[in-house]
Tab-separated table of C-alpha atoms in Angstrom:
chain	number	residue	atom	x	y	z
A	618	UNK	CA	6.975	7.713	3.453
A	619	UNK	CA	3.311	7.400	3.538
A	620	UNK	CA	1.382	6.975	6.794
A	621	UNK	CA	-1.134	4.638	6.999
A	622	UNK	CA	-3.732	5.219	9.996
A	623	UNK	CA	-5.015	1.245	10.440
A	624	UNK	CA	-6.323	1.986	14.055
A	625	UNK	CA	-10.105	1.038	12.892
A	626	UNK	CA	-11.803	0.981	9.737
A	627	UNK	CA	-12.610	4.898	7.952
A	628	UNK	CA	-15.361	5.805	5.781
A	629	UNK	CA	-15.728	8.423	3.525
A	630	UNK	CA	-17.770	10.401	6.268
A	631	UNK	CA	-14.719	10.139	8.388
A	632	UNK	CA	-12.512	11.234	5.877
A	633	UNK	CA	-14.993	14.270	5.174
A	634	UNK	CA	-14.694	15.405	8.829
A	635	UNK	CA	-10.987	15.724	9.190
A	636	UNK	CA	-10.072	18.945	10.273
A	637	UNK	CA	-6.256	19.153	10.406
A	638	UNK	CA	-4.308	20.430	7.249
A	639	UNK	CA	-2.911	17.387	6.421
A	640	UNK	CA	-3.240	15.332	2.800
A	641	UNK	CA	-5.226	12.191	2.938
A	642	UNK	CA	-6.407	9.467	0.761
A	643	UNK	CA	-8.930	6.663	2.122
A	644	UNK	CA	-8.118	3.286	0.538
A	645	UNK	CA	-9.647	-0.480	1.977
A	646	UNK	CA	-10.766	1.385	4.934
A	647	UNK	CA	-7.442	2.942	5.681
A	648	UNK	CA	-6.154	6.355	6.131
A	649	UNK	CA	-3.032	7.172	4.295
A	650	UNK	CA	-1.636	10.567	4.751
A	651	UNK	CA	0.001	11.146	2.257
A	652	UNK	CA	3.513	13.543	2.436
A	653	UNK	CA	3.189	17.343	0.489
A	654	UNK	CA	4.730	16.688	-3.163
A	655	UNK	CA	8.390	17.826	-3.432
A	656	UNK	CA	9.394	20.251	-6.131
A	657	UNK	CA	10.131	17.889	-8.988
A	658	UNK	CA	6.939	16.068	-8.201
A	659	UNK	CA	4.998	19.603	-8.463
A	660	UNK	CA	6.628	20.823	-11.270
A	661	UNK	CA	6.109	17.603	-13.365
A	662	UNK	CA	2.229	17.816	-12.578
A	663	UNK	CA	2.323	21.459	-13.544
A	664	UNK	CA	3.357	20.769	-16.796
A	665	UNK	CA	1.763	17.673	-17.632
A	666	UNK	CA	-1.445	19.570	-16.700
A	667	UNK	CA	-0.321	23.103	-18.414
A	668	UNK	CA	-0.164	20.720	-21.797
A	669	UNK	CA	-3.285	19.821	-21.467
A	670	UNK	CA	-5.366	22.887	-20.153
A	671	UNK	CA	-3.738	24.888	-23.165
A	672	UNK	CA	-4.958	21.863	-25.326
A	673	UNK	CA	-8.151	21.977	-23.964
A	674	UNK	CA	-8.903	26.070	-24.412
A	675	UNK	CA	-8.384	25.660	-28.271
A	676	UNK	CA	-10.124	22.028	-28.088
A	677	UNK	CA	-12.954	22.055	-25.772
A	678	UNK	CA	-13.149	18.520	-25.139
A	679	UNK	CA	-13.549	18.180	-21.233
A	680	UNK	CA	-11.681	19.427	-18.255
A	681	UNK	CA	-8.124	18.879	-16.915
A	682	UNK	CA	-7.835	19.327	-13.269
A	683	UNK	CA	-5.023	18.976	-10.767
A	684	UNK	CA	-4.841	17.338	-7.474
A	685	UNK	CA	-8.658	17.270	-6.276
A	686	UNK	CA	-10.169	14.307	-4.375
A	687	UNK	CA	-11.445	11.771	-6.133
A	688	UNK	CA	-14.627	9.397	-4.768
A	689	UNK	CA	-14.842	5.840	-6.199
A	690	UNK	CA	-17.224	4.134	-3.835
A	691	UNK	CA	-16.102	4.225	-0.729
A	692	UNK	CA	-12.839	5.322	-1.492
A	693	UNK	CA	-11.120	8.527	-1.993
A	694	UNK	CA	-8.010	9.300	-3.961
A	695	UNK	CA	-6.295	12.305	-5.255
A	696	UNK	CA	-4.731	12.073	-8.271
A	697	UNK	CA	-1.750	14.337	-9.677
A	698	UNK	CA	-3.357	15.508	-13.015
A	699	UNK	CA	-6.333	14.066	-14.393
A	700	UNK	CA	-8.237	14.734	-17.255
A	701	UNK	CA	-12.230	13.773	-18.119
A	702	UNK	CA	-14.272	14.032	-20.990
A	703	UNK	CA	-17.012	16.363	-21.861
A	704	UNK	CA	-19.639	14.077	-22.001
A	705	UNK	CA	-18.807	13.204	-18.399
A	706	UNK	CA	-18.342	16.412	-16.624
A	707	UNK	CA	-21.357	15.604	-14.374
A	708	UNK	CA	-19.247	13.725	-12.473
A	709	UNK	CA	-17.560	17.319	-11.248
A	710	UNK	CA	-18.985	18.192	-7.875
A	711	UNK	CA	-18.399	21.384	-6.001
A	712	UNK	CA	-15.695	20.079	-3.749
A	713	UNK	CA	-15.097	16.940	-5.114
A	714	UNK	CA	-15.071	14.243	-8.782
A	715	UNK	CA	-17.982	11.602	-7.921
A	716	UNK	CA	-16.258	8.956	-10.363
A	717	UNK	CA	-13.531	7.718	-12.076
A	718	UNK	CA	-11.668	10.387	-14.435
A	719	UNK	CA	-10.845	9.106	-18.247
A	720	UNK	CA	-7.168	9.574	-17.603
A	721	UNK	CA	-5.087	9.576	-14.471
A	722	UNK	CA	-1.401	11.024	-14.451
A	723	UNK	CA	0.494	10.080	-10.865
A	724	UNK	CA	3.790	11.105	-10.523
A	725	UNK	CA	5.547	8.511	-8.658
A	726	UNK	CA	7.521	9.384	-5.223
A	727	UNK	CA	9.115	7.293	-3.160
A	728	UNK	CA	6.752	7.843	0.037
A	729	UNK	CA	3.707	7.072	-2.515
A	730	UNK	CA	5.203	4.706	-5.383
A	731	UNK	CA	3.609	1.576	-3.679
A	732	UNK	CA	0.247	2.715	-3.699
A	733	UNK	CA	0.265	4.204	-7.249
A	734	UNK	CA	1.704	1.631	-8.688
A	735	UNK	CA	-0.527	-1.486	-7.013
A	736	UNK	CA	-3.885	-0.168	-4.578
A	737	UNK	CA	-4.506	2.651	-6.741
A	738	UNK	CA	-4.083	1.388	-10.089
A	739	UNK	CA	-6.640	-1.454	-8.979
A	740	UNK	CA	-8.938	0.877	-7.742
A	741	UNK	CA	-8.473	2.933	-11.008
A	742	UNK	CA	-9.000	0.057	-13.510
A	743	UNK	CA	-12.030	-1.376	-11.430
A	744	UNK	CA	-13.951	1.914	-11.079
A	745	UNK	CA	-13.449	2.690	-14.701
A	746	UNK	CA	-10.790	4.716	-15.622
A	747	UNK	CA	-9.941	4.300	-19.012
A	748	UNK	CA	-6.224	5.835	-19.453
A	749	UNK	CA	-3.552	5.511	-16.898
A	750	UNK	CA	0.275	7.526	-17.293
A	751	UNK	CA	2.404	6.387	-14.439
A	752	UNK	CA	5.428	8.953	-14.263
A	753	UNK	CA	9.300	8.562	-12.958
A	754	UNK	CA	10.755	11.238	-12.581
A	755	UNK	CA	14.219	10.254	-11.608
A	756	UNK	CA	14.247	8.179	-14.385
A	757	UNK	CA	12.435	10.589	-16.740
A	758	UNK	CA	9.704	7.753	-18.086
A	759	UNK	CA	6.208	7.070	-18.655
A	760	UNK	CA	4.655	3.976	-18.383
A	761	UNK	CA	1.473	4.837	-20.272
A	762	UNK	CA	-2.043	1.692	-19.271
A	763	UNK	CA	-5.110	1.521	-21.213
A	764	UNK	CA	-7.965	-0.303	-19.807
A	765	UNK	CA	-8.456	-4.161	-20.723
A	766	UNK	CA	-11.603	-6.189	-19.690
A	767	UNK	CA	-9.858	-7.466	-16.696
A	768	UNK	CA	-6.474	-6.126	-16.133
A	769	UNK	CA	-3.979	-2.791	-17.699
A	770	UNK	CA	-2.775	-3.371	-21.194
A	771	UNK	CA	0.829	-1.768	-20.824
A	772	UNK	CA	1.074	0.369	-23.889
A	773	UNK	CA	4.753	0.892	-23.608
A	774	UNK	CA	7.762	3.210	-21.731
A	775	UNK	CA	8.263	6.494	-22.806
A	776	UNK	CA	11.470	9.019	-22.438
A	777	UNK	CA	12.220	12.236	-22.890
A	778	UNK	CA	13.025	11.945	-27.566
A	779	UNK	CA	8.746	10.048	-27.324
A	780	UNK	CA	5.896	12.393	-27.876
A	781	UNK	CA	2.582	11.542	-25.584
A	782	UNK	CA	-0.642	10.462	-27.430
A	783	UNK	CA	-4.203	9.249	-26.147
A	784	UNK	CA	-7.047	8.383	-27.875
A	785	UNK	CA	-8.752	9.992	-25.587
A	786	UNK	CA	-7.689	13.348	-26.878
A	787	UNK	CA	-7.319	13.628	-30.462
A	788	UNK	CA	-4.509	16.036	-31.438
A	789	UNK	CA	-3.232	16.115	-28.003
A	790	UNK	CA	0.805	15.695	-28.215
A	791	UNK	CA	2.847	15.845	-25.369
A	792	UNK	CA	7.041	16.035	-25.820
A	793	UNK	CA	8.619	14.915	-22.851
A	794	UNK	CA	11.851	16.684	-23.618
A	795	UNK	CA	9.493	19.258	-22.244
A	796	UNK	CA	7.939	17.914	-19.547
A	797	UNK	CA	11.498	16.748	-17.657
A	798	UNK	CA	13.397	19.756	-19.156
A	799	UNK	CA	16.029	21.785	-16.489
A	800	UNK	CA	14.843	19.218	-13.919
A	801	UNK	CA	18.065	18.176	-11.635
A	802	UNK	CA	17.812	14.424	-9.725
């Protein structure tokens, strides 16, 4: 289960100074640490992520990047895989993404599920993200979000006989008889 440090209010200069080698993400002015990823989780990302770096290397149309903090205002996230477009790779800092990514892959857990699925995907569709794949792996789906005006247009649930498509990356198809392959529960 997630921690959530509500003692007083954090800012992203806070959150810059911790020293300890623990995982953190700053939402609303709260500290959530945030539990290491179990094996499923991490080999789920890898793959997801693996799909797309090879993608990208014959189709050089931005950069795919795993777990690296995220700033959207004063709040800092860091998502599982995420993926953003050439003609935003300013946005790439040395140690950090000032921004929101064009698509955001979070592989739900059950210490982090709550936060994916409500505070972050708020803070996602408000700071711009345009492409959001929420991930089950016990249940081996997809929920795959594109950005409306006001809220996530749910784009449908996806198993392991769907292939993975985004406008976002033409050509880009993801099986996900691959991604969930030899995974146990």
């Amino acid at each position: 289960m997630a921690v959530i440090l509500s003692d007083r209010v954090y800012t992203v200069e806070d959150y810059l100074q911790l020293q300890d080698d623990q995982q953190y993400e700053l939402i609303g002015g709260k500290l959530i640490m945030v539990p290491r990823p179990r094996y499923k989780h991490q080999k789920i990302a890898g793959r997801f992520f693996m799909k797309m770096e090879n993608f990208l290397e014959k189709n050089p149309m931005g950069e795919a990047v795993q777990e690296v903090d995220v700033h959207l205002g004063d709040e800092v996230v860091a998502p599982d895989v995420l993926f953003i477009s050439r003609e935003r790779l300013d946005i790439i800092g040395e140690q950090h993404i000032q921004g929101a990514p064009d698509l955001v892959i979070e592989i739900l857990s059950p210490a982090t599920a709550i936060h994916d699925k409500k505070k972050k995907s708020r803070l996602y569709l408000i700071h711009g993200v345009k492409e959001y794949w929420l991930v089950d792996p016990d249940n081996r789906l997809v929920d795959v979000y594109v950005a409306g005006e006001k809220e996530w247009r749910w784009m449908g649930t996806f198993d392991q006989e769907d292939v993975l498509t985004t406008d976002l990356l033409p050509g880009l198809e993801i099986r996900l008889a691959d991604i969930f392959k030899g995974l146990r529960n």
